[in-house]
């Protein structure tokens, strides 16, 4: 089966600086892949290249088996309906209720009528255990619940791939747990491919099926959370332990 996301030998430079120096990865259906690493190692650049917001210098990106770096605007419109991104700040429409925020995505992403979109929005909220917030003001939500709503909104578009940028950054442990559980629920139940850009190593250990560390423009280490827990590489160990002294 074709992987929903496949990246091969991806290179991106800015002047003399090589941010991505030949990155390879893939994400399968029903899988959560964490991409971690120190700040400035190209994690966000990688996600922007996958979404077509930034053009790589070379390499290949495939979504559902289709190569994408040279897509034009019409092709990207189709792709972006299948690949949804949840950014660090949810940017919910505060003049609309929670359910309206989600239903609007279903209407414009899937072309549903209002009644169908409302029903889909409520169903998604039920799956994420936030249906009780349907008629709440988004501005009154805590950060964790706001990100759960943003996740439901992304799903309403009809995506089969999710890219999550720092989904638990700035959240307390309880709020982070809400978001982590929501991610697992939607990925497992819908068979989505999920790429998570994060510094949250605790969340990685709880949620990820696989993880990789970007360092100096390349995949430095990769594996399951269990295998990475005992990975002896000194760069990885310094990052894992959060130590100020070491090769980083």
Tab-separated table of C-alpha atoms in Angstrom:
chain	number	residue	atom	x	y	z
A	1	UNK	CA	0.000	0.000	0.000
A	2	UNK	CA	1.283	3.484	-0.909
A	3	UNK	CA	2.317	5.590	2.079
A	4	UNK	CA	0.201	8.766	2.419
A	5	UNK	CA	3.406	10.770	3.006
A	6	UNK	CA	6.800	9.908	1.552
A	7	UNK	CA	9.871	12.165	1.531
A	8	UNK	CA	13.104	11.168	-0.228
A	9	UNK	CA	16.463	12.969	-0.096
A	10	UNK	CA	14.832	16.359	0.546
A	11	UNK	CA	17.212	19.321	0.380
A	12	UNK	CA	16.452	22.933	1.300
A	13	UNK	CA	19.027	25.690	1.626
A	14	UNK	CA	18.909	29.373	2.486
A	15	UNK	CA	21.997	31.010	1.034
A	16	UNK	CA	24.991	29.158	2.418
A	17	UNK	CA	22.940	27.462	5.145
A	18	UNK	CA	21.710	23.931	4.508
A	19	UNK	CA	18.593	23.426	6.622
A	20	UNK	CA	17.558	20.080	5.150
A	21	UNK	CA	20.463	18.101	3.759
A	22	UNK	CA	18.856	14.948	2.417
A	23	UNK	CA	15.916	13.986	4.629
A	24	UNK	CA	14.042	10.703	4.153
A	25	UNK	CA	10.834	9.714	5.933
A	26	UNK	CA	7.446	8.129	5.395
A	27	UNK	CA	4.200	7.971	7.338
A	28	UNK	CA	1.764	5.085	6.908
A	29	UNK	CA	-1.996	4.871	7.392
A	30	UNK	CA	-2.933	4.795	11.074
A	31	UNK	CA	0.573	5.830	12.125
A	32	UNK	CA	1.829	8.720	14.258
A	33	UNK	CA	5.357	9.855	13.394
A	34	UNK	CA	7.026	12.437	15.635
A	35	UNK	CA	9.729	14.693	14.197
A	36	UNK	CA	11.763	16.173	17.036
A	37	UNK	CA	15.027	18.030	17.431
A	38	UNK	CA	16.560	21.258	18.706
A	39	UNK	CA	15.186	24.592	17.506
A	40	UNK	CA	16.458	25.619	14.097
A	41	UNK	CA	17.024	22.109	12.770
A	42	UNK	CA	14.464	22.336	9.969
A	43	UNK	CA	11.343	20.764	11.477
A	44	UNK	CA	9.026	23.583	10.406
A	45	UNK	CA	10.771	23.919	7.040
A	46	UNK	CA	10.089	20.224	6.458
A	47	UNK	CA	6.367	20.637	7.145
A	48	UNK	CA	6.165	23.705	4.891
A	49	UNK	CA	7.807	21.817	2.048
A	50	UNK	CA	5.359	18.934	2.440
A	51	UNK	CA	2.434	21.366	2.319
A	52	UNK	CA	3.820	23.212	-0.697
A	53	UNK	CA	4.259	26.451	1.233
A	54	UNK	CA	7.980	26.305	0.508
A	55	UNK	CA	9.792	24.908	-2.527
A	56	UNK	CA	12.599	22.418	-1.801
A	57	UNK	CA	15.835	22.705	-3.750
A	58	UNK	CA	15.816	19.011	-4.619
A	59	UNK	CA	14.432	15.678	-3.529
A	60	UNK	CA	11.006	14.099	-3.807
A	61	UNK	CA	7.798	14.477	-1.824
A	62	UNK	CA	4.846	12.208	-2.542
A	63	UNK	CA	1.358	12.432	-1.079
A	64	UNK	CA	-0.770	9.361	-1.757
A	65	UNK	CA	1.807	8.325	-4.336
A	66	UNK	CA	1.673	11.620	-6.243
A	67	UNK	CA	4.896	13.649	-6.552
A	68	UNK	CA	4.191	17.216	-5.474
A	69	UNK	CA	7.126	19.660	-5.660
A	70	UNK	CA	6.098	20.916	-9.109
A	71	UNK	CA	2.349	21.081	-8.585
A	72	UNK	CA	0.507	24.147	-9.816
A	73	UNK	CA	-2.271	25.939	-7.947
A	74	UNK	CA	-5.192	23.717	-9.125
A	75	UNK	CA	-3.392	20.530	-8.099
A	76	UNK	CA	-2.467	22.000	-4.715
A	77	UNK	CA	-6.096	22.808	-3.995
A	78	UNK	CA	-6.915	19.107	-4.336
A	79	UNK	CA	-3.926	18.072	-2.214
A	80	UNK	CA	-4.688	20.486	0.599
A	81	UNK	CA	-8.138	19.004	0.978
A	82	UNK	CA	-6.449	15.710	1.810
A	83	UNK	CA	-3.675	17.107	4.006
A	84	UNK	CA	-4.698	19.211	6.995
A	85	UNK	CA	-2.390	21.132	9.292
A	86	UNK	CA	-3.060	22.229	12.851
A	87	UNK	CA	-0.708	25.040	13.787
A	88	UNK	CA	0.495	25.981	17.253
A	89	UNK	CA	-2.166	28.685	17.650
A	90	UNK	CA	-5.646	27.386	16.702
A	91	UNK	CA	-6.941	30.686	15.201
A	92	UNK	CA	-10.598	29.827	15.803
A	93	UNK	CA	-13.275	32.266	14.636
A	94	UNK	CA	-14.380	33.846	17.901
A	95	UNK	CA	-17.533	35.374	16.419
A	96	UNK	CA	-18.771	31.839	15.673
A	97	UNK	CA	-19.645	29.033	18.063
A	98	UNK	CA	-17.409	25.992	18.349
A	99	UNK	CA	-19.712	23.834	16.234
A	100	UNK	CA	-19.915	26.552	13.568
A	101	UNK	CA	-16.113	26.682	13.353
A	102	UNK	CA	-16.023	22.974	12.583
A	103	UNK	CA	-19.084	22.958	10.319
A	104	UNK	CA	-17.656	25.738	8.149
A	105	UNK	CA	-14.649	23.553	7.399
A	106	UNK	CA	-16.960	20.704	6.377
A	107	UNK	CA	-19.009	22.978	4.130
A	108	UNK	CA	-16.080	24.496	2.282
A	109	UNK	CA	-13.786	21.476	2.365
A	110	UNK	CA	-16.321	18.803	1.437
A	111	UNK	CA	-19.045	20.883	-0.202
A	112	UNK	CA	-21.673	19.752	2.308
A	113	UNK	CA	-24.943	21.520	2.928
A	114	UNK	CA	-25.406	23.291	6.247
A	115	UNK	CA	-27.430	20.531	7.920
A	116	UNK	CA	-24.983	17.832	6.816
A	117	UNK	CA	-22.019	19.933	7.924
A	118	UNK	CA	-23.553	20.548	11.343
A	119	UNK	CA	-24.174	16.830	11.782
A	120	UNK	CA	-20.600	16.001	10.806
A	121	UNK	CA	-19.254	18.642	13.182
A	122	UNK	CA	-21.230	17.207	16.082
A	123	UNK	CA	-20.100	13.677	15.219
A	124	UNK	CA	-16.457	14.762	15.216
A	125	UNK	CA	-16.909	16.533	18.530
A	126	UNK	CA	-18.450	13.378	19.950
A	127	UNK	CA	-15.419	11.337	18.875
A	128	UNK	CA	-13.088	13.823	20.530
A	129	UNK	CA	-15.256	14.027	23.660
A	130	UNK	CA	-15.890	17.752	23.272
A	131	UNK	CA	-19.525	17.719	22.116
A	132	UNK	CA	-20.535	19.544	25.293
A	133	UNK	CA	-18.675	22.571	23.906
A	134	UNK	CA	-20.794	22.792	20.734
A	135	UNK	CA	-22.348	26.176	21.448
A	136	UNK	CA	-19.503	27.608	23.488
A	137	UNK	CA	-17.586	30.752	22.624
A	138	UNK	CA	-14.148	29.717	21.281
A	139	UNK	CA	-12.571	32.659	23.082
A	140	UNK	CA	-13.629	31.186	26.415
A	141	UNK	CA	-11.867	27.852	25.865
A	142	UNK	CA	-8.625	26.877	27.526
A	143	UNK	CA	-5.619	26.177	25.283
A	144	UNK	CA	-6.032	22.394	25.381
A	145	UNK	CA	-9.701	22.423	24.408
A	146	UNK	CA	-9.064	25.052	21.729
A	147	UNK	CA	-6.487	22.764	20.122
A	148	UNK	CA	-8.921	19.838	20.295
A	149	UNK	CA	-11.465	21.991	18.444
A	150	UNK	CA	-8.818	22.909	15.858
A	151	UNK	CA	-8.121	19.203	15.389
A	152	UNK	CA	-11.825	18.528	14.775
A	153	UNK	CA	-11.915	21.409	12.302
A	154	UNK	CA	-8.967	19.944	10.392
A	155	UNK	CA	-10.698	16.567	10.207
A	156	UNK	CA	-13.898	18.177	8.932
A	157	UNK	CA	-12.131	19.154	5.708
A	158	UNK	CA	-11.885	15.459	4.809
A	159	UNK	CA	-8.136	15.060	5.180
A	160	UNK	CA	-6.487	11.647	5.293
A	161	UNK	CA	-3.196	13.109	6.506
A	162	UNK	CA	-2.607	15.390	9.487
A	163	UNK	CA	0.410	17.584	10.127
A	164	UNK	CA	0.457	18.903	13.681
A	165	UNK	CA	2.835	21.710	14.600
A	166	UNK	CA	3.682	21.708	18.321
A	167	UNK	CA	0.213	20.465	19.369
A	168	UNK	CA	0.999	20.442	23.106
A	169	UNK	CA	3.399	23.380	23.434
A	170	UNK	CA	2.376	25.738	26.230
A	171	UNK	CA	-0.151	23.334	27.731
A	172	UNK	CA	-0.196	22.056	31.283
A	173	UNK	CA	-0.040	18.255	31.745
A	174	UNK	CA	-3.830	17.880	31.920
A	175	UNK	CA	-4.415	19.953	28.776
A	176	UNK	CA	-1.618	18.111	26.972
A	177	UNK	CA	-3.242	14.796	27.852
A	178	UNK	CA	-6.539	15.978	26.327
A	179	UNK	CA	-4.793	16.807	23.056
A	180	UNK	CA	-2.671	13.641	23.022
A	181	UNK	CA	-5.741	11.456	23.563
A	182	UNK	CA	-7.603	13.305	20.795
A	183	UNK	CA	-4.733	12.724	18.368
A	184	UNK	CA	-4.613	9.004	19.097
A	185	UNK	CA	-8.395	8.674	18.813
A	186	UNK	CA	-8.693	10.285	15.392
A	187	UNK	CA	-5.615	8.627	13.909
A	188	UNK	CA	-6.558	5.141	15.056
A	189	UNK	CA	-10.288	5.357	14.302
A	190	UNK	CA	-9.945	6.946	10.860
A	191	UNK	CA	-6.667	5.329	9.776
A	192	UNK	CA	-5.030	8.693	9.172
A	193	UNK	CA	-1.353	9.345	8.644
A	194	UNK	CA	-0.122	11.818	11.252
A	195	UNK	CA	3.132	13.779	11.254
A	196	UNK	CA	3.790	15.655	14.506
A	197	UNK	CA	6.402	18.414	14.749
A	198	UNK	CA	7.209	18.739	18.431
A	199	UNK	CA	9.627	19.350	21.289
A	200	UNK	CA	7.384	17.346	23.636
A	201	UNK	CA	9.407	14.213	24.328
A	202	UNK	CA	6.977	13.040	27.013
A	203	UNK	CA	4.142	13.199	24.484
A	204	UNK	CA	6.308	11.423	21.932
A	205	UNK	CA	6.876	8.530	24.312
A	206	UNK	CA	3.140	8.223	25.007
A	207	UNK	CA	1.698	8.774	21.544
A	208	UNK	CA	4.209	8.102	18.757
A	209	UNK	CA	4.505	4.867	16.827
A	210	UNK	CA	7.861	6.039	15.499
A	211	UNK	CA	10.014	9.123	15.945
A	212	UNK	CA	13.037	10.698	14.346
A	213	UNK	CA	15.411	13.471	15.331
A	214	UNK	CA	16.552	16.101	12.852
A	215	UNK	CA	20.060	17.401	13.456
A	216	UNK	CA	22.411	19.256	11.116
A	217	UNK	CA	19.974	18.869	8.257
A	218	UNK	CA	19.600	15.103	8.413
A	219	UNK	CA	17.743	12.354	10.249
A	220	UNK	CA	20.169	11.745	13.100
A	221	UNK	CA	18.376	8.912	14.902
A	222	UNK	CA	15.066	7.149	14.296
A	223	UNK	CA	13.052	4.345	15.816
A	224	UNK	CA	10.203	3.499	18.135
A	225	UNK	CA	9.906	5.342	21.454
A	226	UNK	CA	11.039	2.153	23.201
A	227	UNK	CA	14.159	1.791	21.059
A	228	UNK	CA	15.010	5.490	21.328
A	229	UNK	CA	14.795	5.332	25.115
A	230	UNK	CA	17.975	3.232	25.061
A	231	UNK	CA	19.631	4.823	21.999
A	232	UNK	CA	23.223	5.586	23.092
A	233	UNK	CA	23.981	8.323	20.551
A	234	UNK	CA	25.452	11.250	22.552
A	235	UNK	CA	23.597	13.972	20.618
A	236	UNK	CA	20.287	12.205	21.138
A	237	UNK	CA	21.009	11.519	24.793
A	238	UNK	CA	21.782	15.181	25.469
A	239	UNK	CA	18.547	16.245	23.770
A	240	UNK	CA	16.545	13.537	25.523
A	241	UNK	CA	17.858	14.539	28.952
A	242	UNK	CA	17.708	18.278	28.322
A	243	UNK	CA	21.309	18.765	29.389
A	244	UNK	CA	23.117	22.049	28.696
A	245	UNK	CA	26.516	20.449	28.132
A	246	UNK	CA	27.339	18.036	25.346
A	247	UNK	CA	27.792	17.837	21.576
A	248	UNK	CA	24.665	19.861	20.733
